[in-house]
XYZ file of C-alpha atoms in Angstrom:
370
model
C 211.072 18.060 270.055
C 214.227 16.278 268.998
C 216.025 17.712 266.002
C 217.870 14.501 265.158
C 215.159 11.854 264.757
C 213.670 10.726 261.431
C 210.276 12.159 262.394
C 211.895 15.508 263.156
C 213.686 15.363 259.809
C 210.376 14.576 258.106
C 208.776 17.598 259.741
C 211.700 19.795 258.755
C 211.239 18.615 255.150
C 207.747 20.120 255.216
C 205.667 17.012 255.942
C 203.050 17.288 258.694
C 202.793 14.042 260.666
C 199.255 13.182 261.718
C 198.335 10.047 263.650
C 195.725 7.837 262.016
C 194.171 6.707 265.290
C 192.276 7.980 268.306
C 190.758 6.496 271.449
C 189.719 7.866 274.825
C 192.364 5.724 276.508
C 195.024 7.298 274.294
C 193.810 10.765 275.294
C 193.453 10.179 279.045
C 196.622 8.099 279.484
C 198.912 10.812 278.192
C 199.780 8.706 275.143
C 198.636 11.390 272.735
C 200.728 14.038 274.487
C 203.740 11.722 274.298
C 203.384 11.394 270.538
C 203.091 15.162 270.194
C 206.213 15.700 272.298
C 208.370 12.777 271.149
C 207.185 11.808 267.662
C 206.489 15.222 266.117
C 202.780 14.418 265.694
C 200.780 17.558 264.851
C 197.313 16.185 264.067
C 194.942 13.221 264.178
C 192.595 11.570 261.721
C 189.748 9.238 262.646
C 187.355 7.039 260.712
C 184.570 4.563 261.531
C 187.047 1.660 261.703
C 189.153 3.483 264.294
C 186.157 4.291 266.488
C 184.812 0.754 266.169
C 188.143 -0.580 267.435
C 188.310 1.932 270.275
C 184.782 1.222 271.510
C 185.159 -2.550 271.263
C 187.902 -2.784 273.888
C 188.705 -1.260 277.218
C 186.600 0.383 279.885
C 187.272 4.019 279.029
C 183.722 4.534 277.747
C 181.862 2.623 280.475
C 180.876 5.666 282.529
C 179.615 7.672 279.569
C 177.704 4.706 278.151
C 176.019 4.190 281.528
C 175.008 7.868 281.675
C 173.662 7.780 278.127
C 171.709 4.609 278.888
C 170.194 6.189 281.990
C 169.213 9.201 279.900
C 167.390 6.992 277.394
C 169.757 7.632 274.506
C 169.374 5.493 271.412
C 172.421 4.057 269.664
C 172.717 6.837 267.073
C 172.732 9.553 269.710
C 175.168 7.586 271.872
C 177.667 7.136 269.019
C 177.363 10.818 268.097
C 177.995 11.948 271.691
C 180.879 9.540 272.307
C 182.790 10.216 269.095
C 182.355 13.993 269.155
C 183.510 14.092 272.795
C 186.710 12.250 271.857
C 187.352 14.535 268.896
C 186.681 17.664 270.966
C 189.074 16.503 273.689
C 191.748 15.657 271.122
C 191.261 19.053 269.469
C 191.893 20.707 272.826
C 195.129 18.727 273.196
C 196.229 19.937 269.772
C 195.142 23.548 270.317
C 198.695 24.715 271.166
C 199.902 23.279 267.842
C 197.002 24.943 266.037
C 197.814 28.302 267.639
C 201.555 27.979 267.041
C 201.059 27.194 263.327
C 198.239 29.715 262.735
C 195.806 26.895 261.980
C 198.039 25.062 259.518
C 198.276 22.016 261.812
C 196.837 20.894 265.130
C 193.886 19.381 263.275
C 191.553 16.539 264.315
C 189.222 14.960 261.733
C 185.845 13.286 262.226
C 183.911 11.629 259.409
C 180.273 11.935 258.418
C 178.356 8.677 258.675
C 179.587 6.476 255.811
C 176.099 5.311 254.951
C 175.505 8.871 253.708
C 178.302 8.645 251.126
C 175.866 8.703 248.215
C 173.477 11.284 249.676
C 174.527 14.885 249.094
C 171.968 16.752 251.203
C 172.258 14.361 254.137
C 176.048 14.656 254.048
C 175.830 18.461 254.110
C 173.446 18.347 257.089
C 175.700 15.898 258.943
C 178.774 18.047 258.282
C 177.039 21.046 259.858
C 175.857 18.929 262.786
C 179.351 17.596 263.532
C 180.975 21.019 263.069
C 178.526 22.645 265.496
C 178.731 19.819 268.044
C 182.517 19.601 268.259
C 182.670 23.417 268.223
C 186.414 23.747 267.863
C 188.182 25.750 265.127
C 190.758 22.989 264.611
C 188.290 20.230 263.763
C 187.977 19.003 260.180
C 184.903 17.218 258.878
C 185.720 14.246 256.673
C 183.599 13.900 253.548
C 184.241 11.084 251.053
C 185.128 12.024 247.475
C 182.212 10.145 245.962
C 180.161 11.608 243.138
C 177.543 12.712 245.692
C 180.252 13.926 248.055
C 181.675 16.532 245.663
C 178.791 19.044 245.939
C 178.698 18.403 249.690
C 182.381 19.380 249.891
C 181.614 22.593 248.029
C 178.649 23.404 250.282
C 180.610 22.761 253.485
C 183.582 24.864 252.373
C 181.175 27.562 251.199
C 179.701 27.666 254.710
C 183.130 28.111 256.291
C 183.569 24.514 257.457
C 187.075 23.029 257.225
C 186.985 19.730 255.344
C 189.158 16.635 255.088
C 188.197 15.072 251.754
C 188.692 11.319 252.071
C 188.772 8.193 249.886
C 190.527 9.697 246.855
C 192.135 7.123 244.580
C 192.245 8.522 241.045
C 193.852 11.593 239.527
C 190.650 12.527 237.703
C 188.655 12.439 240.941
C 191.363 14.449 242.683
C 191.050 17.128 239.993
C 187.295 17.230 240.717
C 187.995 17.506 244.456
C 190.219 20.540 243.905
C 187.507 22.109 241.761
C 184.920 21.439 244.478
C 187.193 23.127 247.020
C 187.813 26.181 244.855
C 184.105 26.514 244.093
C 183.396 26.373 247.818
C 185.957 29.090 248.468
C 184.347 31.266 245.813
C 180.967 30.788 247.515
C 182.464 31.586 250.913
C 184.090 34.742 249.529
C 180.779 35.857 248.051
C 179.155 35.288 251.450
C 181.725 37.476 253.167
C 183.417 34.658 255.076
C 187.078 35.152 255.993
C 188.816 32.691 253.657
C 191.856 32.406 255.919
C 189.726 30.533 258.490
C 188.906 27.698 256.060
C 191.356 24.816 255.794
C 191.169 21.599 253.822
C 193.198 18.505 253.021
C 192.647 16.001 250.228
C 193.287 12.447 251.424
C 194.890 10.453 248.625
C 195.015 6.734 249.477
C 198.265 4.923 248.741
C 198.693 1.327 249.946
C 195.262 0.177 248.788
C 196.260 1.086 245.229
C 199.281 -1.202 245.450
C 197.285 -4.006 247.045
C 194.748 -4.117 244.214
C 197.151 -3.460 241.343
C 199.752 -5.941 242.626
C 197.057 -8.614 242.746
C 196.314 -7.942 239.086
C 200.000 -7.921 238.178
C 200.411 -11.310 239.841
C 197.518 -12.648 237.771
C 199.100 -11.322 234.565
C 202.334 -13.009 235.601
C 204.700 -11.704 232.907
C 208.194 -10.566 233.956
C 207.274 -7.015 232.951
C 204.158 -7.140 235.147
C 205.952 -8.607 238.169
C 208.642 -5.919 237.917
C 205.949 -3.267 238.468
C 204.758 -4.630 241.811
C 204.875 -2.158 244.683
C 205.341 0.862 242.418
C 201.824 2.029 241.546
C 200.818 3.586 244.869
C 203.833 5.877 245.110
C 203.668 6.801 241.417
C 199.977 7.661 241.684
C 200.572 9.854 244.743
C 203.521 11.624 243.134
C 201.373 12.514 240.133
C 198.709 13.774 242.530
C 201.280 16.148 244.015
C 202.185 17.350 240.528
C 198.497 18.026 239.889
C 198.293 19.908 243.201
C 201.191 22.164 242.212
C 199.653 22.845 238.813
C 196.137 23.546 240.045
C 197.153 25.887 242.838
C 199.420 27.864 240.500
C 196.561 28.450 238.046
C 194.889 31.892 237.893
C 191.628 30.785 239.525
C 193.401 29.441 242.616
C 195.912 32.288 242.764
C 193.076 34.833 242.893
C 191.617 33.033 245.911
C 195.002 32.694 247.585
C 195.545 36.420 247.095
C 192.203 36.952 248.854
C 193.479 35.064 251.902
C 192.551 31.456 251.078
C 194.681 28.449 251.989
C 195.838 25.727 249.634
C 194.057 22.407 250.021
C 197.015 20.271 251.054
C 197.512 16.731 249.766
C 197.323 14.142 252.537
C 198.829 10.681 252.127
C 196.432 8.187 253.678
C 196.535 4.396 253.874
C 200.289 4.581 254.491
C 200.631 1.341 256.417
C 202.512 -1.093 254.145
C 200.455 -4.241 253.521
C 203.032 -6.290 251.583
C 205.779 -7.670 253.888
C 208.129 -7.763 250.888
C 208.120 -3.956 250.795
C 209.933 -1.631 253.246
C 207.630 -0.750 256.132
C 208.355 2.972 255.712
C 207.888 2.993 251.918
C 204.875 5.316 251.864
C 206.674 7.781 254.115
C 210.214 7.990 252.773
C 209.156 7.919 249.099
C 206.495 10.616 249.504
C 208.424 13.464 251.112
C 207.375 16.845 249.715
C 206.841 20.255 251.199
C 203.305 21.111 252.236
C 201.841 17.606 252.487
C 200.376 15.632 255.370
C 201.209 11.996 256.042
C 198.674 10.372 258.353
C 200.167 7.204 259.800
C 198.941 4.303 261.901
C 201.084 4.069 265.025
C 202.991 1.057 263.700
C 204.153 3.066 260.676
C 204.922 6.082 262.844
C 207.127 4.006 265.142
C 208.869 2.337 262.194
C 209.609 5.758 260.733
C 210.939 7.040 264.064
C 213.079 3.918 264.496
C 214.667 3.492 261.073
C 213.108 5.809 258.513
C 215.678 7.383 256.189
C 214.569 10.910 255.301
C 216.623 12.376 252.458
C 214.621 15.447 251.555
C 212.105 15.804 248.734
C 211.495 12.462 247.005
C 208.512 13.606 244.939
C 209.029 16.689 242.783
C 211.932 15.274 240.805
C 210.092 12.035 240.088
C 207.031 13.128 238.106
C 208.270 11.836 234.750
C 209.189 8.454 236.194
C 205.809 8.229 237.921
C 204.095 8.837 234.596
C 206.164 6.083 233.023
C 205.061 3.674 235.758
C 201.376 4.315 235.045
C 202.019 3.973 231.314
C 203.791 0.646 231.911
C 200.880 -0.585 234.023
C 198.488 0.191 231.181
C 200.768 -1.597 228.720
C 200.856 -4.612 231.028
C 197.062 -4.787 230.993
C 196.084 -3.049 234.247
C 192.966 -0.884 233.859
C 193.650 2.145 236.078
C 190.081 3.472 235.924
C 188.647 0.088 236.862
C 191.042 -0.170 239.804
C 190.260 3.257 241.220
C 186.499 2.917 240.761
C 186.604 -0.447 242.551
C 188.680 0.983 245.396
C 186.248 3.859 245.917
C 183.299 1.476 246.142
C 185.182 -0.864 248.453
C 186.349 2.033 250.602
C 182.805 3.187 251.244
C 181.632 -0.385 251.842
C 184.416 -1.080 254.352
C 183.575 2.028 256.345
C 179.876 1.096 256.332
C 180.769 -2.331 257.732
C 182.904 -0.704 260.440
C 180.148 1.805 261.189
C 177.635 -1.006 261.650
C 180.110 -2.789 263.942
C 180.403 0.413 265.959
C 176.624 0.697 266.223
C 176.363 -2.941 267.317
C 179.075 -2.480 269.956
C 177.438 0.615 271.415
C 173.972 -0.926 271.222
C 175.173 -3.922 273.240
C 176.878 -1.641 275.766
C 173.733 0.431 276.207
C 171.631 -2.692 276.753
C 174.124 -4.032 279.282
C 174.156 -0.715 281.147
C 170.371 -0.684 281.307
């Protein structure tokens, strides 16, 4: 790996770069290996939208779809087989990274069906099913941080399953996610599971916060409101990192860490900048802190590699200012709780739409193959 590029500098600052994308074509073409070698990528995240896009174009899945059709597979089984095969193959590509970092990186995430987001028991069952099917130590099962998802996170961690907690928007919910993780570790310890084998990240969404809050600031229209545009997402994430530091320095967490457990690392998700008026590397350069993950769409990754300016930690010295930003938003009339609750609902709904698109695409492909 280069030691002079912005992505190398980001890695050296303690940020793990994960790609927010996966497709069979990317795996088989050598594109994934290129990003590992040339862009310092050390992991991959997937979601229903990513798989829907991958399945909707290209011929990389034609042979497998034909075999599944000949075997009489229904659409649910076909989607399960196709997506877990891609994740397993990607995990094998990242196995050297996983081994080199003792499991810290080299991770590939796959999400439970989004239509289970409000069903605890079904989410737990699906997490076990995905974990067993992929059958790789460097897979992470993504579980949304909904009210029903919290006990599912605890149950999965308690069973020794590594979890990527997704769709976190609010600081209060993040605090609950950390509690769910610690409770799961306590259950795993009681069951005699080696805590060092369990890893987790907490995916805190960034750009969607700005998109929704900036829309509200525009509607308010005062000079004070307009001056706050583009600042909420970074401030919210910085305060999440402060919460992470506090929670994992508390006695409960320290006792688990002393028993071999790993910290649940913050992961910055939704880091593609939506507003063209903002720098396209904003959610990378302004969220540099040791021990975090930044999962980037390829466009953001390439922008960072091309012109990202990495100047060390841009988070830990900015907690007070971040708090002032959230206070100013409240004073301007933005209801933080309403925003984050809306974003959670919309996040689940968007993934359900993408999941249904994926099912429709595979259903059509199966019918055509038959």
